[in-house]
Amino acid sequence: TLTLTLTLTLIPILGKGAFGVVQTCKRVGTAEVFALKTITVGMLTPDELQALQNEVDILRKLDHPAIVRLFETFLDRGEVRLLAYPILS
């Protein structure tokens, strides 16, 4: 089992949708900038939860320079957070 501990500083919101937001965040102590997608689980129907799981499964498999790569996913206080691999700052 891998335990990942990241300390992130949130930077302004990039966009908002029906179920959540996408923000940039900076890893404390480094220059790495990530995209953080936060989705409120309680607002999702069972079909939407399945679609979210499908999205995560697909993003984990993708490795292409034109597509942001999924770095980590975690559940935090009823929200799913998708942390995309470092983006250009």
mmCIF file of C-alpha atoms in Angstrom:
data_model
loop_
_atom_site.group_PDB
_atom_site.id
_atom_site.type_symbol
_atom_site.label_atom_id
_atom_site.label_comp_id
_atom_site.label_asym_id
_atom_site.label_seq_id
_atom_site.Cartn_x
_atom_site.Cartn_y
_atom_site.Cartn_z
ATOM 1 C CA THR A 1 0.000 0.000 0.000
ATOM 2 C CA LEU A 2 1.294 3.407 -1.000
ATOM 3 C CA THR A 3 0.494 6.403 1.167
ATOM 4 C CA LEU A 4 0.918 9.683 -0.636
ATOM 5 C CA THR A 5 1.257 12.874 1.344
ATOM 6 C CA LEU A 6 1.222 16.136 -0.556
ATOM 7 C CA THR A 7 1.090 19.629 0.852
ATOM 8 C CA LEU A 8 -0.573 21.874 -1.696
ATOM 9 C CA THR A 9 -1.319 25.574 -1.876
ATOM 10 C CA LEU A 10 -4.526 26.287 -3.785
ATOM 11 C CA ILE A 11 -4.375 28.910 -6.501
ATOM 12 C CA PRO A 12 -7.422 30.527 -8.234
ATOM 13 C CA ILE A 13 -10.220 28.497 -9.803
ATOM 14 C CA LEU A 14 -9.800 27.608 -13.482
ATOM 15 C CA GLY A 15 -13.415 26.595 -14.043
ATOM 16 C CA LYS A 16 -16.689 25.500 -12.455
ATOM 17 C CA GLY A 17 -19.182 22.852 -13.462
ATOM 18 C CA ALA A 18 -22.445 21.400 -12.160
ATOM 19 C CA PHE A 19 -20.699 19.116 -9.663
ATOM 20 C CA GLY A 20 -17.443 20.812 -8.780
ATOM 21 C CA VAL A 21 -14.489 23.007 -9.649
ATOM 22 C CA VAL A 22 -11.032 22.807 -11.205
ATOM 23 C CA GLN A 23 -8.242 24.760 -9.533
ATOM 24 C CA THR A 24 -4.543 25.059 -9.979
ATOM 25 C CA CYS A 25 -2.468 24.204 -6.949
ATOM 26 C CA LYS A 26 1.220 24.382 -6.181
ATOM 27 C CA ARG A 27 3.165 21.714 -4.323
ATOM 28 C CA VAL A 28 4.721 23.309 -1.258
ATOM 29 C CA GLY A 29 8.519 23.273 -1.439
ATOM 30 C CA THR A 30 8.708 22.776 -5.203
ATOM 31 C CA ALA A 31 7.729 24.612 -8.355
ATOM 32 C CA GLU A 32 5.302 21.857 -9.467
ATOM 33 C CA VAL A 33 1.859 23.134 -10.441
ATOM 34 C CA PHE A 34 -1.054 20.707 -10.676
ATOM 35 C CA ALA A 35 -4.677 20.868 -11.783
ATOM 36 C CA LEU A 36 -7.059 19.751 -9.030
ATOM 37 C CA LYS A 37 -10.586 18.703 -10.008
ATOM 38 C CA THR A 38 -12.944 18.478 -7.006
ATOM 39 C CA ILE A 39 -16.315 16.737 -7.360
ATOM 40 C CA THR A 40 -18.972 16.606 -4.633
ATOM 41 C CA VAL A 41 -19.985 12.930 -4.453
ATOM 42 C CA GLY A 42 -23.333 13.558 -2.748
ATOM 43 C CA MET A 43 -24.623 15.402 -5.800
ATOM 44 C CA LEU A 44 -24.012 12.466 -8.153
ATOM 45 C CA THR A 45 -26.533 9.842 -9.211
ATOM 46 C CA PRO A 46 -25.412 6.191 -9.378
ATOM 47 C CA ASP A 47 -24.986 6.548 -13.172
ATOM 48 C CA GLU A 48 -22.878 9.670 -12.707
ATOM 49 C CA LEU A 49 -20.742 7.901 -10.096
ATOM 50 C CA GLN A 50 -20.136 5.123 -12.613
ATOM 51 C CA ALA A 51 -19.237 7.698 -15.282
ATOM 52 C CA LEU A 52 -16.770 9.278 -12.853
ATOM 53 C CA GLN A 53 -15.201 5.880 -12.166
ATOM 54 C CA ASN A 54 -14.941 5.303 -15.922
ATOM 55 C CA GLU A 55 -13.272 8.705 -16.360
ATOM 56 C CA VAL A 56 -10.714 7.890 -13.655
ATOM 57 C CA ASP A 57 -10.026 4.442 -15.158
ATOM 58 C CA ILE A 58 -9.456 5.946 -18.610
ATOM 59 C CA LEU A 59 -7.296 8.835 -17.346
ATOM 60 C CA ARG A 60 -5.060 6.412 -15.437
ATOM 61 C CA LYS A 61 -4.292 4.572 -18.686
ATOM 62 C CA LEU A 62 -3.630 7.593 -20.895
ATOM 63 C CA ASP A 63 -0.095 8.736 -21.558
ATOM 64 C CA HIS A 64 0.064 11.339 -24.305
ATOM 65 C CA PRO A 65 1.826 14.723 -24.418
ATOM 66 C CA ALA A 66 -1.412 16.510 -25.436
ATOM 67 C CA ILE A 67 -3.455 15.089 -22.528
ATOM 68 C CA VAL A 68 -3.012 16.047 -18.871
ATOM 69 C CA ARG A 69 -1.980 12.916 -16.976
ATOM 70 C CA LEU A 70 -3.772 11.835 -13.815
ATOM 71 C CA PHE A 71 -1.352 11.891 -10.881
ATOM 72 C CA GLU A 72 -3.531 10.870 -7.945
ATOM 73 C CA THR A 73 -7.145 10.467 -6.862
ATOM 74 C CA PHE A 74 -8.453 10.629 -3.329
ATOM 75 C CA LEU A 75 -11.654 10.995 -1.328
ATOM 76 C CA ASP A 76 -11.732 13.888 1.108
ATOM 77 C CA ARG A 77 -14.813 14.787 3.201
ATOM 78 C CA GLY A 78 -17.372 13.627 0.651
ATOM 79 C CA GLU A 79 -15.480 14.976 -2.328
ATOM 80 C CA VAL A 80 -13.502 13.118 -4.956
ATOM 81 C CA ARG A 81 -10.332 14.938 -5.905
ATOM 82 C CA LEU A 82 -8.468 14.241 -9.124
ATOM 83 C CA LEU A 83 -4.954 15.619 -9.129
ATOM 84 C CA ALA A 84 -3.539 15.982 -12.636
ATOM 85 C CA TYR A 85 0.175 15.667 -13.214
ATOM 86 C CA PRO A 86 2.236 18.858 -13.030
ATOM 87 C CA ILE A 87 1.203 21.442 -15.580
ATOM 88 C CA LEU A 88 3.304 24.219 -16.993
ATOM 89 C CA SER A 89 3.355 27.259 -14.781
#
